[in-house]
Coordinates of C-alpha atoms and ligand atoms in Angstrom, one line a residue:
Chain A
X1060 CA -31.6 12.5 7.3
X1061 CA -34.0 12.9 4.6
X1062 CA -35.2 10.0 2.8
X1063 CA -34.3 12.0 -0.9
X1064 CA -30.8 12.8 0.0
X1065 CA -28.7 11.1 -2.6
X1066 CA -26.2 9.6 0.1
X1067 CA -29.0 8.5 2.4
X1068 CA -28.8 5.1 0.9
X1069 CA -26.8 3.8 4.7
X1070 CA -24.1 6.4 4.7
X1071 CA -23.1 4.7 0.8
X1072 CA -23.0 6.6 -2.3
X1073 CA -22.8 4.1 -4.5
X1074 CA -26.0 2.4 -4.9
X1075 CA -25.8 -1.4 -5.2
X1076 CA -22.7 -3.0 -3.4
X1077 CA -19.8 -2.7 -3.4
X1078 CA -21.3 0.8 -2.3
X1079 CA -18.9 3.1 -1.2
X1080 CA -18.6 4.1 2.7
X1081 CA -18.6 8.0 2.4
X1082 CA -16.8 8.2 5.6
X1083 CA -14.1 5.5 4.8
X1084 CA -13.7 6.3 1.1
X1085 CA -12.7 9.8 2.8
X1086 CA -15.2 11.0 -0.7
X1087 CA -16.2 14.7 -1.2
X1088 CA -19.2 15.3 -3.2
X1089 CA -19.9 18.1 -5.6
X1090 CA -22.3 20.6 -4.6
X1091 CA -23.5 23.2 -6.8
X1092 CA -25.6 25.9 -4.4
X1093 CA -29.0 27.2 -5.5
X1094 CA -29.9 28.7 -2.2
X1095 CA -28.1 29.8 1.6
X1096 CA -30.8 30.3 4.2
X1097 CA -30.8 33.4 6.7
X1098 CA -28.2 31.7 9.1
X1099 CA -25.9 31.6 6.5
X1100 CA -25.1 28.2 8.0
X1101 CA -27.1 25.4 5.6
X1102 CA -27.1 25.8 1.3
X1103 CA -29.3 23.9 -0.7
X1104 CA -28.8 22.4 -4.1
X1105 CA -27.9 19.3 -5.6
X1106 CA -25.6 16.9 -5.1
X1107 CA -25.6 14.0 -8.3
X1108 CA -28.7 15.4 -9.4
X1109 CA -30.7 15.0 -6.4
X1110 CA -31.7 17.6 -3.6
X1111 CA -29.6 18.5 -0.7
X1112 CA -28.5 20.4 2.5
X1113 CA -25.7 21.3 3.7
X1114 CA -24.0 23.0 6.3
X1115 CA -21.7 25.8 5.0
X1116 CA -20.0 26.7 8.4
X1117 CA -16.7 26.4 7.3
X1118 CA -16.3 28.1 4.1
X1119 CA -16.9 32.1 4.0
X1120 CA -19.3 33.6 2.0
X1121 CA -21.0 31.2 0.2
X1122 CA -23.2 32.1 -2.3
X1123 CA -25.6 30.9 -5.2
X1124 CA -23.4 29.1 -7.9
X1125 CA -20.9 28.0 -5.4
X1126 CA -19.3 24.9 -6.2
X1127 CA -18.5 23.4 -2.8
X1128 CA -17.2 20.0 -1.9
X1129 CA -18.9 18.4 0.9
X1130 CA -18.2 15.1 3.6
X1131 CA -20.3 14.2 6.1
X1132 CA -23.0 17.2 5.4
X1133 CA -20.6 19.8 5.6
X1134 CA -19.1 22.2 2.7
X1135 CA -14.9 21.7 3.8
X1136 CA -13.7 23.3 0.1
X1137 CA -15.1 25.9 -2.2
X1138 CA -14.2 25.2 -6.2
X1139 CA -13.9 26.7 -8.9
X1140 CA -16.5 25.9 -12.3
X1141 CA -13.0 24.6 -14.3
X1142 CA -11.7 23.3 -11.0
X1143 CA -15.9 21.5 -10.6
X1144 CA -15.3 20.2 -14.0
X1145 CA -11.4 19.3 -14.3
X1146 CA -12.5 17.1 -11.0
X1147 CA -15.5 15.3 -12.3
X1148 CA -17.3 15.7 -9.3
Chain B
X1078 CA -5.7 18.0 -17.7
X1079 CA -9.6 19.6 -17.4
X1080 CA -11.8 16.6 -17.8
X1081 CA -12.3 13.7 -15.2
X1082 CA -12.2 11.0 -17.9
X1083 CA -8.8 12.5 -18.5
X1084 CA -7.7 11.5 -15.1
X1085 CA -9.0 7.5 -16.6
X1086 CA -6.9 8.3 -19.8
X1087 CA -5.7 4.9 -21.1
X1088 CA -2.9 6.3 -23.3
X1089 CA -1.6 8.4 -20.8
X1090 CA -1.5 5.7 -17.7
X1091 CA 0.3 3.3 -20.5
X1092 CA 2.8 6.1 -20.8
X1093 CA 3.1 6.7 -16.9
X1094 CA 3.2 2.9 -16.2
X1095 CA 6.3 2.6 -19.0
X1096 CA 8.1 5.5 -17.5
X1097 CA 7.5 3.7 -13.6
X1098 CA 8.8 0.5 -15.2
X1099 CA 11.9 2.2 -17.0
X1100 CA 12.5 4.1 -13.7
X1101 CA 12.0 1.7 -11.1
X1102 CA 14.8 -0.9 -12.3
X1103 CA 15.7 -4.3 -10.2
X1104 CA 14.6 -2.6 -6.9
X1105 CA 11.9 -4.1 -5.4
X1106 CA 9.6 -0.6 -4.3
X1107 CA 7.0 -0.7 -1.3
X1108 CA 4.6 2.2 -0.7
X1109 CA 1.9 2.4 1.5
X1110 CA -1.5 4.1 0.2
X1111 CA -2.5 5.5 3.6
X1112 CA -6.2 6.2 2.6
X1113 CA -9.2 3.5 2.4
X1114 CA -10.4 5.9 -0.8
X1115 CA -7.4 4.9 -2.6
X1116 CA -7.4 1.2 -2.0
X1117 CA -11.0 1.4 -3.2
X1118 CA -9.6 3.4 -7.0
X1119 CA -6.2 1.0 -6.8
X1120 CA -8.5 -2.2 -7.1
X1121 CA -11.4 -0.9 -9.0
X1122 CA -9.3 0.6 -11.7
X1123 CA -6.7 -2.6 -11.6
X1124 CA -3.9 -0.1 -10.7
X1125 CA -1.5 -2.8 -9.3
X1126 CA -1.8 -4.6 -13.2
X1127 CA -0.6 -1.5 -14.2
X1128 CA 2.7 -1.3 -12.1
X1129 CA 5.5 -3.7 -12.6
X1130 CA 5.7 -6.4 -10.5
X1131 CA 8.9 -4.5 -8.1
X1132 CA 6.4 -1.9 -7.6
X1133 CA 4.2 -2.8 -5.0
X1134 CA 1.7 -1.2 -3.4
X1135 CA 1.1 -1.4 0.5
X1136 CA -2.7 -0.7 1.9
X1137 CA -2.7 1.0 5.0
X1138 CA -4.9 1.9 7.7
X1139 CA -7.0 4.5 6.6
X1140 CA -10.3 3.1 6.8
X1141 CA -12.3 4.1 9.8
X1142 CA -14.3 1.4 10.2
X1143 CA -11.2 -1.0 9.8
X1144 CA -9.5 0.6 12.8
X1145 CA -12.3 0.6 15.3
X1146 CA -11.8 -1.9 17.9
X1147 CA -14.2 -4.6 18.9
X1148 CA -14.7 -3.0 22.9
X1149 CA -15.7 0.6 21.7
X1150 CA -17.7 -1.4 19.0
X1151 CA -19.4 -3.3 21.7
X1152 CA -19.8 -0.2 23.7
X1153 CA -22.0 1.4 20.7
X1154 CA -24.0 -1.7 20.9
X1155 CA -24.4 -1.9 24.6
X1156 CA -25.9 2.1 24.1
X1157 CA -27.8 1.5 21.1
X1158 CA -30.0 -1.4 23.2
X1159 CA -31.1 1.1 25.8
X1160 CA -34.9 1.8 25.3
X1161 CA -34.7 5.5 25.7
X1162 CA -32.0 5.3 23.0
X1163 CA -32.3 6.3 19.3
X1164 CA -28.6 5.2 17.9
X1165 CA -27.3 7.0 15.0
X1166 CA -24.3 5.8 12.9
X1167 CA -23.1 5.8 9.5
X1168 CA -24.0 2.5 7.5
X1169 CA -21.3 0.4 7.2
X1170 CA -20.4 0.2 11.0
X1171 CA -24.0 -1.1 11.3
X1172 CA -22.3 -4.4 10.0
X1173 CA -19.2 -4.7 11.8
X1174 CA -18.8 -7.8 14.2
X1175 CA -19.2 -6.7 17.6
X1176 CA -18.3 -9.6 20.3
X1177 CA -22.2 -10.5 20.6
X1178 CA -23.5 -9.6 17.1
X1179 CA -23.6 -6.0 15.1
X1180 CA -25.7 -3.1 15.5
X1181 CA -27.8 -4.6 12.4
X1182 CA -28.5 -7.7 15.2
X1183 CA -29.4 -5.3 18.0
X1184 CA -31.4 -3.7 15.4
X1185 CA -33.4 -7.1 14.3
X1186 CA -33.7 -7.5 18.1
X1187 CA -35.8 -4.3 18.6
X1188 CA -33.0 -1.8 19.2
X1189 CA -34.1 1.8 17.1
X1190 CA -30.9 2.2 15.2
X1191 CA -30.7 4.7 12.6
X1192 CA -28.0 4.6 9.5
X1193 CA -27.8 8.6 8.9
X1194 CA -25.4 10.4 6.5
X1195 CA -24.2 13.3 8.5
X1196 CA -24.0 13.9 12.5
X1197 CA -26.1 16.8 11.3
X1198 CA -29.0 14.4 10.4
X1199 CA -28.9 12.8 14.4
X1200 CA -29.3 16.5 15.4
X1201 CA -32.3 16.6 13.8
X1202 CA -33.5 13.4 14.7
X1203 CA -32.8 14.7 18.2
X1204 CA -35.0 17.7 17.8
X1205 CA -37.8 15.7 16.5
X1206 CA -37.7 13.4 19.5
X1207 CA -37.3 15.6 22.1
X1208 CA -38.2 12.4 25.2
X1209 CA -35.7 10.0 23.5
X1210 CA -31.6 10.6 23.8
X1211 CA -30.3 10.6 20.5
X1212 CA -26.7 8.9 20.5
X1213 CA -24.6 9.3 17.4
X1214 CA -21.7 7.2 17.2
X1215 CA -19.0 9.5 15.6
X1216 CA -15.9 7.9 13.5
X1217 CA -13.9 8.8 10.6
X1218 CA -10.8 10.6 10.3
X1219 CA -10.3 14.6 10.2
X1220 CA -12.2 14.6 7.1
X1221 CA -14.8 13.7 9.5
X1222 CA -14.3 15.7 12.4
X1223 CA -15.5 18.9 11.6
X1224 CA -18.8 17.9 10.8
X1225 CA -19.3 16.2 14.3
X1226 CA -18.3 19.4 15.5
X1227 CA -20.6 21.9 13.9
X1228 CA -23.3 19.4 15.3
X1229 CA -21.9 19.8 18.7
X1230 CA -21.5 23.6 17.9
X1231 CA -24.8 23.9 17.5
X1232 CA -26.4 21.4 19.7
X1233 CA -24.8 23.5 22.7
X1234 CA -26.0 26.8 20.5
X1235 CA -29.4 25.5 20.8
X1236 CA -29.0 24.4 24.2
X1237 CA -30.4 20.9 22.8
X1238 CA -30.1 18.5 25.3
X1239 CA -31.1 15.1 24.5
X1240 CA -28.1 14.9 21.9
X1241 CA -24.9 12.8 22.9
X1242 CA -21.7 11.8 20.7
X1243 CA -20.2 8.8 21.4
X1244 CA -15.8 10.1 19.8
X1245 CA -14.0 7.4 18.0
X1246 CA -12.7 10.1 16.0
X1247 CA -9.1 9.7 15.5
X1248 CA -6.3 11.5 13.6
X1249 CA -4.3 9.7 10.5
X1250 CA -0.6 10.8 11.7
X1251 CA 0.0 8.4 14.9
X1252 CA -0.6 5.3 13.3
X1253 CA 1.7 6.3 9.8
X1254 CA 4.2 7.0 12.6
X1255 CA 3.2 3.3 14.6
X1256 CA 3.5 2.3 11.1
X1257 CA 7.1 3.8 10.8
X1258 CA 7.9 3.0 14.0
X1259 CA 7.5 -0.7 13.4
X1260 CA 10.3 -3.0 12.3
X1261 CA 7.7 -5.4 10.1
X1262 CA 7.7 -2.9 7.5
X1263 CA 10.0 -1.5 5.7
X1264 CA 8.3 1.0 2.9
X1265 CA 9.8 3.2 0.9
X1266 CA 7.6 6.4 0.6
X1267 CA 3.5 7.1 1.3
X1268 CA 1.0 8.3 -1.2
X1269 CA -0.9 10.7 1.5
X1270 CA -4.6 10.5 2.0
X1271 CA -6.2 13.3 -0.1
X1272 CA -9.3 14.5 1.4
X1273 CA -7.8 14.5 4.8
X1274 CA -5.5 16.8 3.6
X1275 CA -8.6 19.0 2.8
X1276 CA -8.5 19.6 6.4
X1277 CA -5.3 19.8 7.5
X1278 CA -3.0 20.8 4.3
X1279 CA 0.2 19.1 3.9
X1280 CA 2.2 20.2 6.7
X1281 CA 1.0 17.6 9.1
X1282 CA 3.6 15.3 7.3
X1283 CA 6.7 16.6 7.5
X1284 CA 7.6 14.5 10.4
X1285 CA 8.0 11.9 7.8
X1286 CA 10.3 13.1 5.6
X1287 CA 12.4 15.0 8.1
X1288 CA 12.3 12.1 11.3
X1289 CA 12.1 9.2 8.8
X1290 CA 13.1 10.4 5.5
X1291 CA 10.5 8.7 3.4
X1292 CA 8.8 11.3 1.0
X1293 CA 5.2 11.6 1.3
X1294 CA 3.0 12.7 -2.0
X1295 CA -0.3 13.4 -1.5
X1296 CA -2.9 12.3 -4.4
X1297 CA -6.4 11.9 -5.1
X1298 CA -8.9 9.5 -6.2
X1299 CA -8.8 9.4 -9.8
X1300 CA -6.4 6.1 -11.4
X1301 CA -3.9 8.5 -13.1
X1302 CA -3.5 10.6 -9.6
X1303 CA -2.3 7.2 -7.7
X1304 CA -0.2 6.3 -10.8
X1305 CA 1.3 10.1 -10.9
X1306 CA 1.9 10.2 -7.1
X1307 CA 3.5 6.6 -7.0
X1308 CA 6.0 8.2 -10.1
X1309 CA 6.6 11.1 -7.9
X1310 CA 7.6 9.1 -4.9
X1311 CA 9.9 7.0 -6.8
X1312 CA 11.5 10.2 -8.7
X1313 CA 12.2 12.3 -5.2
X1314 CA 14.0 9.1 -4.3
X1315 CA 16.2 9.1 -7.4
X1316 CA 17.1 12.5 -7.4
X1317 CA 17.4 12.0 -3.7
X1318 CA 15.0 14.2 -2.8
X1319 CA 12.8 13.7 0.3
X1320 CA 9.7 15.7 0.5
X1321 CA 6.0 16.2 1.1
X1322 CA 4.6 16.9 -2.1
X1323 CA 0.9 17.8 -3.4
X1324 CA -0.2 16.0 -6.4
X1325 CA -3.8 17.1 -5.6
X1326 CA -3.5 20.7 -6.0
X1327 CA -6.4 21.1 -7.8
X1328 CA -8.3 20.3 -3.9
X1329 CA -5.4 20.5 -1.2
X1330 CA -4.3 23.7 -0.5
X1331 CA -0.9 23.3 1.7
X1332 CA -2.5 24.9 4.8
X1333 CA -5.9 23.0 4.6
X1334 CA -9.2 24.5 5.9
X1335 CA -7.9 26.6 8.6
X1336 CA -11.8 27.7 9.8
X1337 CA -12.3 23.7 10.1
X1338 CA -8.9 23.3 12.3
X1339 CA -10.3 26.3 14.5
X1340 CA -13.8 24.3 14.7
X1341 CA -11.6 20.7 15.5
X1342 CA -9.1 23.0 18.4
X1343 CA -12.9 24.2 19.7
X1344 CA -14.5 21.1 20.5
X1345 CA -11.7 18.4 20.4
X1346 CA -8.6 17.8 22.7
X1347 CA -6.6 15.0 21.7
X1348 CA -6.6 11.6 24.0
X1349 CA -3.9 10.7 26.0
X1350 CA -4.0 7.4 23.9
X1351 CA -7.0 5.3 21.5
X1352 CA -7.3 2.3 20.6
X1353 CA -6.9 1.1 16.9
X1354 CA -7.5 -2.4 15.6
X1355 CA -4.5 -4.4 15.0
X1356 CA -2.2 -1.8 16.0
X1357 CA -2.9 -1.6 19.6
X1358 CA -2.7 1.4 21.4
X1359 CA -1.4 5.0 20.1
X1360 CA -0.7 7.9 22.1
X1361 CA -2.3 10.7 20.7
X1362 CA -3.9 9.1 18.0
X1363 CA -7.8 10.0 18.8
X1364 CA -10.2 12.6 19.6
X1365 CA -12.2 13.4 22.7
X1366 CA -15.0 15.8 23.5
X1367 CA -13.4 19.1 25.4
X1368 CA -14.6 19.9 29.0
X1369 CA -17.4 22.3 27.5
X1370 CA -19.1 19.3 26.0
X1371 CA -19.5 17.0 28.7
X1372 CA -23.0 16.8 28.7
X1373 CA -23.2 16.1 25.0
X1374 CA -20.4 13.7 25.8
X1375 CA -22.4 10.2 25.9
X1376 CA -18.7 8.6 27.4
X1377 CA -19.7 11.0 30.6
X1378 CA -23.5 10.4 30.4
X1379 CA -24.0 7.0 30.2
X1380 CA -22.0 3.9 31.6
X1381 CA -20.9 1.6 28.9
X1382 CA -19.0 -1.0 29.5
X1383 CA -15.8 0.2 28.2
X1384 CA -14.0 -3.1 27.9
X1385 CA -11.1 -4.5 25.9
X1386 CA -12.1 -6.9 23.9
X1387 CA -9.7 -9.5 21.9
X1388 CA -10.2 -9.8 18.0
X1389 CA -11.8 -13.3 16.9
X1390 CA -8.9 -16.0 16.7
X1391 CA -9.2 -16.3 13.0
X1392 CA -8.5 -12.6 12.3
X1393 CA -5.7 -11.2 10.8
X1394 CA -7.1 -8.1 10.3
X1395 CA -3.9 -6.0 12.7
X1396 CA -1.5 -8.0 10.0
X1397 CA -3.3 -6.2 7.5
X1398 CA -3.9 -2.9 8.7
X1399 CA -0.4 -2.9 8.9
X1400 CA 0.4 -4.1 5.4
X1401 CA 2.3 -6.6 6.8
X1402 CA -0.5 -9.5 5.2
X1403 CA -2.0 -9.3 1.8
X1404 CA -5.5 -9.8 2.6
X1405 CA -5.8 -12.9 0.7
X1406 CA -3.1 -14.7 3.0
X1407 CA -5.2 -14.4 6.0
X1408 CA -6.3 -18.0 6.4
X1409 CA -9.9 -16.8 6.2
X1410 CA -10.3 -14.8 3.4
X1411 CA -13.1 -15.6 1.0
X1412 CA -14.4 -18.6 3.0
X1413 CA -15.4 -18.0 6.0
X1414 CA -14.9 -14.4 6.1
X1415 CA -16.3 -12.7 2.8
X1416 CA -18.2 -9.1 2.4
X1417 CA -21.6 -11.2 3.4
X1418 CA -20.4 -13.0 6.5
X1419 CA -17.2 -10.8 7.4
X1420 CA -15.5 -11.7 10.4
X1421 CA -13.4 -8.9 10.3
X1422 CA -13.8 -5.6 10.0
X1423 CA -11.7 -5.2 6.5
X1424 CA -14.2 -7.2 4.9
X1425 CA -16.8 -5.2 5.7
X1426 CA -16.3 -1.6 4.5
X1427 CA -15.7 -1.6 0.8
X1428 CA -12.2 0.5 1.4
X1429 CA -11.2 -2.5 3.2
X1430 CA -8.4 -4.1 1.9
X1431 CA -9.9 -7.4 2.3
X1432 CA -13.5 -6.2 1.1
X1433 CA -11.8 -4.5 -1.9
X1434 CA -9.1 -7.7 -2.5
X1435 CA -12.2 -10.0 -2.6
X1436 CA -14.6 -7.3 -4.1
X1437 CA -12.0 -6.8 -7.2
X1438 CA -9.1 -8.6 -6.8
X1439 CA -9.8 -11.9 -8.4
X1440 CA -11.0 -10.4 -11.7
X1441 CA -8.4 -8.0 -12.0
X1442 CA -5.8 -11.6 -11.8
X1443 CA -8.2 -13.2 -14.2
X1444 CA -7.7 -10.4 -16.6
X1445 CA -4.1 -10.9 -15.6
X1446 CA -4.1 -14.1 -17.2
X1447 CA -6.1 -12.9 -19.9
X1448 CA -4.2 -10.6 -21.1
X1449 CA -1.1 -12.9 -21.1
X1450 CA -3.6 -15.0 -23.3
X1451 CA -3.8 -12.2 -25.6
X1452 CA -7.2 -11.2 -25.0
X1453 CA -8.9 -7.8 -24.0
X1454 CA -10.2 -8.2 -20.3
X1455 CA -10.8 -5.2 -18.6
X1456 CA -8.9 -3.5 -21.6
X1457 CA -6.8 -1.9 -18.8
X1458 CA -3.8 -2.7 -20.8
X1459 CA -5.1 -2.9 -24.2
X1460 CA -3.7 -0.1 -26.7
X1461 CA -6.8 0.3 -28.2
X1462 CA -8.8 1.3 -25.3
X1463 CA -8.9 5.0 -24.4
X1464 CA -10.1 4.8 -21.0
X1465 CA -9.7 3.3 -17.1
X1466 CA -13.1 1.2 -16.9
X1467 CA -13.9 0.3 -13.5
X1468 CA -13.4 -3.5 -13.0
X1469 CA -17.1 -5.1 -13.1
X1470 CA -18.3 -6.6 -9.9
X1471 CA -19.5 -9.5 -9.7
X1472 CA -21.4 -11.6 -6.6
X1473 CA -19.4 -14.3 -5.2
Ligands
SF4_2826 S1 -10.1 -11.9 5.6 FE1 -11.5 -11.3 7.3 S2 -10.5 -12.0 9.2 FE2 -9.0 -12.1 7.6 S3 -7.9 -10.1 7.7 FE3 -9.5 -9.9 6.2 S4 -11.3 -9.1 7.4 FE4 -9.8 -9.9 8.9

């Protein structure tokens, strides 16, 4: 774990308490891909602003722009923009 | 809708609330929000001020830290104070009561235990360490899963050996079934967890509606998706319908993330029975590592020492994992077990029923009376406000 990823802060996204549990508030976090290394396997971009990696195993394809939603460092759902924005994540 | 504050509308959960009221008549409602996510919106948002008082709203046991019982809790503990040990975990089990302290105490106590945000992050630490054994202590629910698996996936792909997962993994349809299956609880339809659905779509469900025939909507996290999905279950029971529904559609597709199930089927088999806080044992209702993975497997590498162990006296935490207790009718609520000295384990995640009763609960009853006062509290239920505000937080 890297000390600038956003979600670093114990597992909690939230900041100050009551901080959120990302595994227990069952949360995905929006991703918007800048770059897919030459494994295909990790993108990097930001997730609430800050930098981040994640692994991209499960969705097919992914490519600079994605919007993916992401648990536990791993891409499970590929969005839309309108579906990015309509969700506010 | 296309906005996220549109999913806060005011004017719109005013409308939805009228038309639950108008709908819901003399009969007193109970459903059960399966998820820990949504207990977290339904008290941050003051959802249950927005529901008439025959409308009530049951929290359930989809909080993984909730669920994990106090012997595999001690086990973590037991492997996180072995000196060649680096013990990974995410944060909020760090704080969870064991029988003999937390992992935060073993920590204090010298212990090198590491609060990391994805499995992914302990295979790292692993490769960085190559002369310590990297333990990660793996929970959560299928939303979960497939992350511990790529890590597994690729620890084996790497042949990286000093890498071992301790499973609590477990899957959210045994204990709605325990729940079911128990006569202390009579509900009337579920709002399905939504990000677990991301995983395994909505057919996992039907069991429900066909064995039980209580309808099942799944929703997401936003204040008007709980209110919509609570509407929905109450209409299919109207018209006498009985279905699995998707109110998230704009995430849940009805067969999930089928590459993540193939990932899950790869590395997982299912127990022959787990253990869940307050609900006892549940055939079927967690994950282990397959054959394959043994030596990743940290239950085959290391002894721990595996025991049952009773919850403190004091704790009704099973009564409310059930939704069989309202969090603040467990004799110990918000004095001697509170988010900073928890004696349970609901009071410590913030999806906790009792974290987010005590968390959010009392202000939302203060602007209960407020309102009745004719003031503007949270402005919840104020016509002139346009949009769900969360409900301020405040210490103590
Ligand atoms: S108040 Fe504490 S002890 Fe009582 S049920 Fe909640 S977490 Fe458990």
């Amino acid at each position: 774990m890297t000390e600038q990823n956003p979600m670093s802060n114990g597992g909690f996204a939230g900041g100050d308490p009551p901080h959120v549990c990302i595994t227990c508030s069952d949360q995905l976090l929006r991703m918007v891909v800048e770059r897919v290394d030459e494994s295909g396997m990790i993108a990097s971009g930001s997730i609430e602003g800050e930098p981040a990696e994640i692994g991209v195993d499960l969705i097919d394809g992914v490519a600079p722009g994605d919007i993916l939603l992401c648990h536990g460092g791993v891409a499970l759902q590929r969005v839309s923009e309108a579906t990015g924005i309509e969700l506010g994540l | 809708m296309k906005f996220a504050d549109e999913f806060r509308d005011a004017d719109i959960a005013r409308a939805l609330s009228q038309r639950i009221a108008g709908e819901a008549g003399d009969k007193h409602w109970k459903i059960m929000e399966v998820c820990g996510g949504h207990t977290h919106t339904i008290f941050k948002y003051g959802i249950e001020d927005l529901l008439p008082s025959n409308v009530e709203l049951v929290h359930g046991p989809g909080c993984p830290v909730c669920v994990i019982p106090m012997g595999r809790l001690d086990d973590g503990i037991a492997l996180a104070k072995r000196p060649e040990v680096i013990f990974t975990c995410f944060g909020d089990l760090m704080r969870v009561p064991g029988s003999d302290g937390s992992l935060l105490d073993a920590k204090a106590a010298g212990a090198d235990v590491r609060m990391v945000y994805s499995p992914l992050d302990a295979l790292k630490i692993a490769r960085d360490n190559p002369d310590k054994k990297v333990v990660f202590y793996a929970i959560g629910f299928e939303t979960t899963a497939p992350s511990t698996a790529l890590t597994l996936l690729r620890a084996k792909a790497e042949n990286l050996r000093n890498l071992f997962v301790f499973c609590n993994h477990v899957n959210i349809i045994p204990p709605m079934k325990a729940i079911l299956d128990s006569p202390d609880l009579q509900l009337d339809g579920f709002l399905g967890p939504g990000h677990v659905s991301t995983v395994v779509g909505i057919r996992p469900y039907e069991f429900v509606t066909r064995t039980y025939n209580k309808p099942v909507v799944v929703v997401g996290f936003e204040p008007l998706d709980i209110l919509q999905g609570v509407h929905m279950v109450i209409q299919q029971i109207l018209q006498g319908r009985c279905e699995v529904e998707n109110q998230y559609t704009r995430v849940v597709h009805d067969e999930g993330n089928p590459k993540a199930l193939d990932v899950l089927g790869r590395v997982f088999q299912l127990r022959t029975q787990f253990e869940w806080r307050g609900l006892g044992f549940i055939s079927q209702s967690g994950l282990e590592l397959r054959e394959e993975f043994d030596e990743w497997n940290a239950e085959k590498m290391f002894t721990v020492p595996g025991v049952r162990v009773a919850d403190p006296k004091a704790c009704q935490c099973g009564e409310v994992l059930k939704g069989v207790l309202k969090p603040w009718e467990c004799k110990v609520f918000g004095t001697a077990c509170t988010p900073e000295t928890p004696i349970g384990t609901c009071m410590v995640s913030s999806e906790g029923a009792c974290a987010a009763y005590y968390n959010f609960g009392r202000y939302s009853r203060a602007r209960e009376r407020e309102r009745a006062m004719g003031a503007n509290g949270n402005g919840n239920g104020n016509g002139a406000v346009k949009e769900l505000k969360p409900i301020e937080v405040k210490a103590g």
